[in-house]
XYZ file of C-alpha atoms in Angstrom:
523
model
C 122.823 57.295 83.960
C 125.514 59.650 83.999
C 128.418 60.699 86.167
C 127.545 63.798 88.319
C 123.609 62.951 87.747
C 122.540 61.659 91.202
C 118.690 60.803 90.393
C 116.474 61.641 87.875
C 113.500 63.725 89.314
C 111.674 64.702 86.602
C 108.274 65.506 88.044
C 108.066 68.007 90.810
C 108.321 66.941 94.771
C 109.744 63.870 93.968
C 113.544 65.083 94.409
C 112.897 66.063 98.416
C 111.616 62.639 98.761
C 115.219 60.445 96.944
C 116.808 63.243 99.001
C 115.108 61.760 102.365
C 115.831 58.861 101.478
C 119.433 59.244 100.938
C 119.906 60.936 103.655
C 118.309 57.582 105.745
C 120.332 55.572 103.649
C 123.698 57.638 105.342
C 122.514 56.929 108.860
C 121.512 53.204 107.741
C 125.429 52.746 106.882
C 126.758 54.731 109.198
C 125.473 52.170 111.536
C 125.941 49.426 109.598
C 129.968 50.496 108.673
C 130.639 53.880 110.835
C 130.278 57.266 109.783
C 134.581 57.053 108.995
C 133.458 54.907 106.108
C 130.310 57.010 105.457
C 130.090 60.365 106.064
C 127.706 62.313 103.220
C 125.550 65.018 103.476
C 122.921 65.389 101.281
C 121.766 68.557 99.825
C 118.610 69.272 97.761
C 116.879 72.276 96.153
C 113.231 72.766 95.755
C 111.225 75.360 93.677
C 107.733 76.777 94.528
C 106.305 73.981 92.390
C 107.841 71.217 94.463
C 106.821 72.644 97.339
C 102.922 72.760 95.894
C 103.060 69.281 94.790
C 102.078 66.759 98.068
C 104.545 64.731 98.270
C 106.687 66.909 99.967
C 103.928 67.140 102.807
C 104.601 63.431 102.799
C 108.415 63.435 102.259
C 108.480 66.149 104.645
C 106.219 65.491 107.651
C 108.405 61.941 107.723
C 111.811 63.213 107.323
C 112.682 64.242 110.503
C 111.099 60.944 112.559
C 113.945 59.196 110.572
C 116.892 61.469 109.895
C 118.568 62.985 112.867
C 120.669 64.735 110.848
C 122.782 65.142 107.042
C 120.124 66.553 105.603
C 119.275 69.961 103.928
C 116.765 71.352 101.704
C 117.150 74.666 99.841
C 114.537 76.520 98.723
C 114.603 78.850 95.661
C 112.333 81.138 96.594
C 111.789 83.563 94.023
C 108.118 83.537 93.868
C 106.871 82.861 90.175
C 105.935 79.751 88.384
C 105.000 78.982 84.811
C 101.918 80.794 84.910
C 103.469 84.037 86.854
C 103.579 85.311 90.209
C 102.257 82.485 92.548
C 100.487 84.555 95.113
C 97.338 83.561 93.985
C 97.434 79.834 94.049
C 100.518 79.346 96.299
C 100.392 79.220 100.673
C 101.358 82.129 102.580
C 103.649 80.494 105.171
C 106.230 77.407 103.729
C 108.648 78.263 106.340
C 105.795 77.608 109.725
C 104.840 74.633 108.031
C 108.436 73.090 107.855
C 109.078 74.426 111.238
C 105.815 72.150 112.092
C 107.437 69.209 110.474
C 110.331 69.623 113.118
C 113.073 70.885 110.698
C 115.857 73.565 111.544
C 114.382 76.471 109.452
C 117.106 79.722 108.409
C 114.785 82.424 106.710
C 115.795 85.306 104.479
C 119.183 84.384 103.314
C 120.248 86.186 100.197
C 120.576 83.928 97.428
C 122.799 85.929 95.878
C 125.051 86.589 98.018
C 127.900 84.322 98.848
C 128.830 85.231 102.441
C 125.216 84.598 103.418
C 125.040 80.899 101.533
C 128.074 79.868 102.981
C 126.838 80.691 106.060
C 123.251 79.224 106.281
C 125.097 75.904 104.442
C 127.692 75.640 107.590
C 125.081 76.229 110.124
C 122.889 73.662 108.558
C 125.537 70.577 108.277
C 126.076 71.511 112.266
C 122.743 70.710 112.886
C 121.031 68.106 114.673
C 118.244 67.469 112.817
C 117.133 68.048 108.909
C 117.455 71.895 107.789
C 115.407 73.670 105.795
C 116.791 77.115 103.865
C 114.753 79.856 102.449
C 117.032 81.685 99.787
C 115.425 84.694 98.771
C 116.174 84.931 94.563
C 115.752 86.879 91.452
C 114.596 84.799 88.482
C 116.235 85.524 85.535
C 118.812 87.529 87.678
C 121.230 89.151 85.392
C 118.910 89.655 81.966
C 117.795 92.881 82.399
C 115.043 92.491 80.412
C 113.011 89.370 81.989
C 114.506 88.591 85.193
C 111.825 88.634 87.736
C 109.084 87.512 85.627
C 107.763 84.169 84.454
C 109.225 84.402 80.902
C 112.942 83.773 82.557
C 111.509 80.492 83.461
C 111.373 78.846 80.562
C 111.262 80.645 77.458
C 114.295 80.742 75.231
C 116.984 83.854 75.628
C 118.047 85.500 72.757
C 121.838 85.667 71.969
C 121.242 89.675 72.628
C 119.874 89.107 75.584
C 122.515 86.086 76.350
C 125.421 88.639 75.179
C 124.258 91.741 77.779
C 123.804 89.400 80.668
C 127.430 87.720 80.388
C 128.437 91.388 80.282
C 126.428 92.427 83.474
C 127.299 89.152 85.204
C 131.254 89.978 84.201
C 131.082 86.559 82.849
C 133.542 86.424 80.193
C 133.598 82.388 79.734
C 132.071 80.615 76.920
C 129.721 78.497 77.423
C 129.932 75.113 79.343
C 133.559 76.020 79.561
C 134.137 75.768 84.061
C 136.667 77.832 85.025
C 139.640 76.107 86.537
C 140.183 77.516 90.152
C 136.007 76.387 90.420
C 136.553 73.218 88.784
C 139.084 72.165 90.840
C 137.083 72.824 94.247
C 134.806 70.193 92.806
C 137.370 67.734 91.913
C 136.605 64.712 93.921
C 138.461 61.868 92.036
C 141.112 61.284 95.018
C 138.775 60.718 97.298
C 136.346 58.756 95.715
C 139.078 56.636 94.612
C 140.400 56.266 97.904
C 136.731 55.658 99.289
C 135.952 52.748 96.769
C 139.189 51.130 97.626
C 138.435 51.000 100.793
C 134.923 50.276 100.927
C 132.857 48.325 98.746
C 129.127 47.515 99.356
C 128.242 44.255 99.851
C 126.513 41.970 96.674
C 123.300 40.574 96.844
C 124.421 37.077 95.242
C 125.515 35.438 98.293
C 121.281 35.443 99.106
C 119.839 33.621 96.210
C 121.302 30.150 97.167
C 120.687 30.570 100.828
C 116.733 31.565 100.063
C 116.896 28.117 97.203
C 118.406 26.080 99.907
C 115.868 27.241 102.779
C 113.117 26.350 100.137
C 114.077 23.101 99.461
C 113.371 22.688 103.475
C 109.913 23.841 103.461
C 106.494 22.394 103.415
C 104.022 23.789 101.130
C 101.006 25.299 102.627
C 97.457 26.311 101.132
C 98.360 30.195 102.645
C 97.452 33.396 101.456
C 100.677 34.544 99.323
C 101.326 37.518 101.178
C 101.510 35.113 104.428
C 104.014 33.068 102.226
C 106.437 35.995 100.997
C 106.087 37.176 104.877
C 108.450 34.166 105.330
C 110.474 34.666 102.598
C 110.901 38.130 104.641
C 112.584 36.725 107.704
C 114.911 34.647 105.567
C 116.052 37.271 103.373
C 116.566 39.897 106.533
C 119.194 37.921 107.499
C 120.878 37.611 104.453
C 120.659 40.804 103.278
C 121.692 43.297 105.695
C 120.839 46.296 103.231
C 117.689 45.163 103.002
C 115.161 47.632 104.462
C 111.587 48.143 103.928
C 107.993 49.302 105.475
C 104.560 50.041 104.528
C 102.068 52.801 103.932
C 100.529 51.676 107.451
C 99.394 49.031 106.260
C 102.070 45.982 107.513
C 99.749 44.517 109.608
C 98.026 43.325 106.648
C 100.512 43.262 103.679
C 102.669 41.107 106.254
C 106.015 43.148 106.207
C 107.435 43.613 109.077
C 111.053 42.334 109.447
C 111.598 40.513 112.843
C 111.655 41.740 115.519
C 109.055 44.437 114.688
C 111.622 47.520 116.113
C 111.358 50.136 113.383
C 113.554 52.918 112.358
C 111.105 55.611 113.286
C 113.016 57.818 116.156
C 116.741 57.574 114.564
C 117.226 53.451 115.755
C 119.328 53.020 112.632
C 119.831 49.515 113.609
C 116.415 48.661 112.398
C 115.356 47.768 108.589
C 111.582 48.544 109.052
C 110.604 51.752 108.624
C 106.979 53.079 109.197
C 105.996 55.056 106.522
C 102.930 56.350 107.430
C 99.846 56.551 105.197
C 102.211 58.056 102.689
C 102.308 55.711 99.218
C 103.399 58.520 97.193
C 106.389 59.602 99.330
C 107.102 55.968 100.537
C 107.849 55.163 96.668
C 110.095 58.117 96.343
C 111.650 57.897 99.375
C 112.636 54.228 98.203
C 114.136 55.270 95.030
C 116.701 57.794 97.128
C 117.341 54.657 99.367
C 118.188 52.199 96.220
C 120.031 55.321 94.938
C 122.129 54.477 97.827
C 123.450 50.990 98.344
C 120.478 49.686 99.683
C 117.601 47.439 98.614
C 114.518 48.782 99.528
C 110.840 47.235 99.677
C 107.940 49.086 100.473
C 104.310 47.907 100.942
C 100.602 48.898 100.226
C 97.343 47.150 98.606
C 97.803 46.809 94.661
C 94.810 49.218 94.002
C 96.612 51.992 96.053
C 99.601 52.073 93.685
C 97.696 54.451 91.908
C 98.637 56.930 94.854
C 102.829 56.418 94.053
C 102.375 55.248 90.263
C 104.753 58.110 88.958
C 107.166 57.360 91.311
C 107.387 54.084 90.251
C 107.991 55.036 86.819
C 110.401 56.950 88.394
C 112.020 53.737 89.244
C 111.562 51.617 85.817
C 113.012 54.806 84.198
C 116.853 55.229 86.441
C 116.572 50.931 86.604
C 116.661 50.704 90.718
C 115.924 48.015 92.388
C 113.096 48.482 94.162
C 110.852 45.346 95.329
C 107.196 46.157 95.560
C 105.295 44.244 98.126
C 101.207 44.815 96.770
C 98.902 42.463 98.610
C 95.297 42.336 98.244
C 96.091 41.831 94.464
C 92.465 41.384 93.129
C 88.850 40.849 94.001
C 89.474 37.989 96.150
C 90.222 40.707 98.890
C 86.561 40.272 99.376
C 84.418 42.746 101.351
C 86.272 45.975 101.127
C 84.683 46.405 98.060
C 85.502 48.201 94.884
C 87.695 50.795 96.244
C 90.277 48.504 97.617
C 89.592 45.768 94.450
C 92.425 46.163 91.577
C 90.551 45.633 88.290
C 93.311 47.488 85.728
C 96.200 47.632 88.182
C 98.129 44.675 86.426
C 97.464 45.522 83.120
C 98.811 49.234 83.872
C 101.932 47.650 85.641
C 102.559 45.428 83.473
C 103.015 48.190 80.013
C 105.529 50.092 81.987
C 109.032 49.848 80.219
C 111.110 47.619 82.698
C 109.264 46.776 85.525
C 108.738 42.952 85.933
C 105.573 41.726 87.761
C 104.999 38.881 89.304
C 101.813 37.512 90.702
C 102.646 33.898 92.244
C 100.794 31.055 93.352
C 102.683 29.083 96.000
C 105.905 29.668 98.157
C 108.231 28.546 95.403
C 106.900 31.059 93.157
C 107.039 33.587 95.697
C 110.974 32.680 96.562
C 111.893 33.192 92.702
C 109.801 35.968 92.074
C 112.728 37.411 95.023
C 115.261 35.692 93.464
C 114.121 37.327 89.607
C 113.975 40.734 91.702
C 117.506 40.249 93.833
C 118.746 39.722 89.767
C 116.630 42.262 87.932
C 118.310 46.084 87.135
C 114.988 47.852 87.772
C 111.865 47.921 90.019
C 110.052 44.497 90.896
C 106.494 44.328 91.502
C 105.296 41.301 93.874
C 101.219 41.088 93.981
C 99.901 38.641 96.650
C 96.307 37.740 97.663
C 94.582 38.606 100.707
C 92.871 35.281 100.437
C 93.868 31.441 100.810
C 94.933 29.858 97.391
C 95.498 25.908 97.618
C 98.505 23.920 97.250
C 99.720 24.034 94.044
C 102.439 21.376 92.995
C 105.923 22.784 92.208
C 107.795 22.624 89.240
C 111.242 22.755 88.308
C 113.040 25.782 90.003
C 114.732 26.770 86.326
C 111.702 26.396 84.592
C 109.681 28.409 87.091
C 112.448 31.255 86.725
C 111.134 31.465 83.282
C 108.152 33.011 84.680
C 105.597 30.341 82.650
C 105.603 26.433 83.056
C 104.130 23.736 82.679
C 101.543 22.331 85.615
C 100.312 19.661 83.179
C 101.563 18.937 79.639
C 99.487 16.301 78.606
C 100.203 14.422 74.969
C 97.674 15.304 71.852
C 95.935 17.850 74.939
C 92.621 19.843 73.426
C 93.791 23.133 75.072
C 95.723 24.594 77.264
C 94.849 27.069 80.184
C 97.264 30.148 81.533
C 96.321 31.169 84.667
C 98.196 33.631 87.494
C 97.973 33.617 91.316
C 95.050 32.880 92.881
C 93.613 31.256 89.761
C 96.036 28.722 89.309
C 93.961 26.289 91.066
C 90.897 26.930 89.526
C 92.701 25.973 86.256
C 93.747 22.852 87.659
C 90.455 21.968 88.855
C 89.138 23.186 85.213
C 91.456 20.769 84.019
C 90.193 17.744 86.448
C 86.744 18.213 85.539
C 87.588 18.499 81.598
C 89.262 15.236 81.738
C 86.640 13.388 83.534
C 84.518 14.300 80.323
C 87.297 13.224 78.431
C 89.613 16.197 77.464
C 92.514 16.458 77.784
C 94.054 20.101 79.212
C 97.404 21.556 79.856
C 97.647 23.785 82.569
C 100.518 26.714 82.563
C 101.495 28.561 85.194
C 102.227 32.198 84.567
C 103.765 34.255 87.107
C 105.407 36.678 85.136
C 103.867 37.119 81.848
C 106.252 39.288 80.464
C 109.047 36.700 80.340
C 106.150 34.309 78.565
C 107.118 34.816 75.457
C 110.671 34.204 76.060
C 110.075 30.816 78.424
C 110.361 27.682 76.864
C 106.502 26.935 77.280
C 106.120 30.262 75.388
C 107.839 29.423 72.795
C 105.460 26.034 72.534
C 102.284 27.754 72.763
C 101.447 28.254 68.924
C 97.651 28.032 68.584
C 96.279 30.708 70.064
C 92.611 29.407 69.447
C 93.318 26.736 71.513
C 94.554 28.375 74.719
C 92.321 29.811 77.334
C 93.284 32.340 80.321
C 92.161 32.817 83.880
C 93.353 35.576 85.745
C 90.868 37.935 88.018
C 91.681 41.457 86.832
C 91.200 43.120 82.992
C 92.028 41.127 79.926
C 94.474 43.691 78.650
C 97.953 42.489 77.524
C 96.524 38.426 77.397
C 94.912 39.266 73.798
C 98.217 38.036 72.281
C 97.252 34.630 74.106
C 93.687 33.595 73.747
C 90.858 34.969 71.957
C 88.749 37.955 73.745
C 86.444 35.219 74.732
C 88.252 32.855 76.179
C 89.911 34.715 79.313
C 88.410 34.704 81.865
C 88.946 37.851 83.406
C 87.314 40.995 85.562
C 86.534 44.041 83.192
C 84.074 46.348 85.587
C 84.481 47.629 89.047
C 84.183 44.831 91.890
C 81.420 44.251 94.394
C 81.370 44.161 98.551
C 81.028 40.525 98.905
C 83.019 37.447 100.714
C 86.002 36.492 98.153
C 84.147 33.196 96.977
C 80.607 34.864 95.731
C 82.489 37.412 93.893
C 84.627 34.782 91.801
C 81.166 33.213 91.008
C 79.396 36.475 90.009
C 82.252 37.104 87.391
C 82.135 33.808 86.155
C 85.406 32.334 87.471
C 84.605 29.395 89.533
C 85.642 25.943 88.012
C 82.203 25.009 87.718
C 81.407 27.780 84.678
C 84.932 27.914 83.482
C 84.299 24.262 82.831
C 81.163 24.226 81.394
C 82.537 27.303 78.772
C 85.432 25.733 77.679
C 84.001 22.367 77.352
C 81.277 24.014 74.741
C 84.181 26.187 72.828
C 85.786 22.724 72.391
C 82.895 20.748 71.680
């Protein structure tokens, strides 16, 4: 968002995991173009809170299984937090715990002292494998009267206090004003110039009329959708050479893994799946350092365990990288696993983040432009597919569908019309059989992202609220705009353990009672 701003952190840990993945994105393009055409090192400091926070057991423990080397990790260690010395609440030994991880580890190097940085910097770029750096510091160092304490961490300085530490620093700039001999060590416009002339990253455009022209060529299939965008997968590999992308040990079941199933684990750089381990939270983060990067990164896990990695996806929305998020077992349909695994509010809550789209399709055509909307969209995209089998469901126009909302059946002087989303498509088209064979008539909508419905052209047709009913198997929030409270169809309480089809009947969304409720409303 601004020159000289790599990535936003923001909340603690997550900066060691965009530095991971930064660092894999190097040895991604080094193999891809050659390490003359890319030859960064990344660098990233860490405080005592970062290193308290767990994803940087996550980002950590993975890092060196898939960087060989380009990375290093500096750690202020001065030994207070917000609430004062850390002693209490922090662990006694960061530096065997690193060493554990299989990182280079340099201990006790002054942080103040320039001879000894420069040092521990050079021998950690030779390395061959990631470095970690303990640099012993003062907080506060230079005002007298706090440094060493908590209060230099974030309370306020005084101008006295600002005035005697310029004068015990021997700082005699003003401030923000860089002194010109430093500046100009940090002056990179020649090169960069020279590097973007030379090499330029490759687009993603060239994939969307490939994937459009391998759909026309395929046979629709009553799949689960996570066994439909597993195809899209293969296709899009091949296009997209950046494209690189695991899961949190889960691919097995979300259906990820790009063929063949080699993955990146061990420095083979010429792979694009990468085993993440069951790691959500660091998986997310280390994405965000990969889009950061050049590339385009999925990663995979059930929809309910986004909870696990939810601030890094903000993390995303908020710096707009593209990020696709695979999330498969999308609602109680996943059946026996029970309410743990069963997303009840998981939608709702992705859905009122600021710029993330969602999509939740129903067929492989919905599935191809929900890739297509993501290969397009300047933020995060979240894909959730069922676990279960969903039924054909007819296509409609591909420009239409874009929209995110269209028309399934748009029947003249209809008595309603039903929005449904995924998996309950189908029950809203068998709603809509049954209705007509009692003689009403019922439009049927297709929703796969609902927050481009307003925009769509069906959106901007659907006037009478009182009229419209929804079916979609997680919580009502964010459809009130659409129907009234009773008329959707939705799943408001924890799920049960029970197969996929007596679960859809216990909350009431099987044709047969959807039928019978809307046909009283309208009668």
């Amino acid at each position: 968002m601004a020159k000289g701003v790599e990535v936003t952190t923001g909340p603690l840990g997550q900066g060691l995991a965009n530095a991971v993945g930064m660092a894999i994105a190097a040895q991604r393009l080094q193999a891809l173009y050659g390490s003359d055409k890319v030859d960064y090192h990344t660098y990233c400091f860490v405080g005592d809170g970062c290193l308290m926070e767990g994803i940087s057991h996550e980002a950590g423990a993975l890092a060196p299984k898939l960087i060989q080397s380009g990375l290093t990790i500096i750690w202020d260690d001065n030994g207070i937090s917000i609430d004062g010395q850390i002693d209490p609440w922090f662990e006694q030994d960061v530096l065997s715990r690193f060493k554990s991880y299989g990182f280079k580890v340099i201990e006790n190097v002054d942080g103040h002292d320039f001879a000894q940085i420069r040092q521990a910097l050079d021998t950690a770029k030779a390395a061959d494998k990631p470095c970690f750096i303990q640099m012993k510091t003062v907080i506060g160092k230079g005002c007298i009267e706090i440094e060493g304490s908590e209060k230099a961490h974030g309370q306020p300085l005084s101008p006295a206090q600002i005035a005697a530490m310029r004068e015990h620093l021997s700082w005699p700039y003003e401030p923000f004003d860089i002194p010109d001999a430093l500046k100009a060590q940090w002056d990179m416009t020649e090169k960069a110039e020279s590097y973007n002339k030379s090499f330029v990253l490759p687009g993603l455009e060239d994939a969307v009329p490939a994937l459009l022209q391998w759909l026309d060529g395929q046979e629709d299939q009553a799949l689960a959708t996570r066994q439909l965008s597993s195809q899209v997968l293969q296709v899009l590999k091949n296009e997209i050479k950046h494209l690189v992308g695991g899961s949190a040990d889960l691919a097995a079941s979300n259906l990820t893994y790009l063929s063949p199933n080699e993955i990146m684990n061990n420095h083979q750089y010429g792979a694009q799946n990468i085993a993440y381990g069951v790691r959500e939270f660091g998986m997310f983060g280390i994405a965000n350092g990969l889009a950061l990067s050049g590339l385009l990164p999925f990663v995979a896990t059930f929809l309910t365990f986004v909870d696990y990695g939810r601030n890094a996806l903000r993390m995303s929305a908020l710096m707009k990288q593209r990020v696709v998020y695979i999330l498969t077992h999308d609602s109680i349909g996943l059946g026996e696993d029970g309410p743990t695994h069963q997303p009840v509010e998981h939608l709702a809550m992705i859905r009122a983040t600021p710029n993330i789209q969602l999509w939740r399709p129903c067929n492989l055509q919905e599935v191809v432009l929900a890739w297509v909307s993501a290969l397009q969209f300047e933020g995060p995209t979240v894909i959730a597919l069922s676990r279960q089998k969903i039924d054909k469901v007819p296509r409609g126009d591909n420009k239409l569908v874009a929209q995110g909302a269209y028309y399934l059946k748009n029947i003249p002087d209809a008595k309603a019309t039903i929005l449904a989303t995924g998996s309950e498509v189908p029950i809203a088209l068998a709603v809509s059989e049954k209705l007509k064979q009692k003689g009403l008539g019922i439009n049927v909508v297709s929703v796969p992202c609902l927050e481009k419905l307003s925009r769509s052209e069906v959106g901007k047709m659907l006037n009478n609220r009182a009229q419209q009913f929804v079916i979609e198997a997680g919580s009502r929030l964010g459809w009130e705009a659409w129907a009234p409270t009773d008329q959707i169809f939705s799943v408001n309480e924890f799920g049960l353990s029970a197969p996929a089809k007596a679960i859809y009947q216990h909350f009431g969304l099987d044709a047969d009672k959807i039928t019978d409720v809307i046909e009283t409303k309208l009668k």
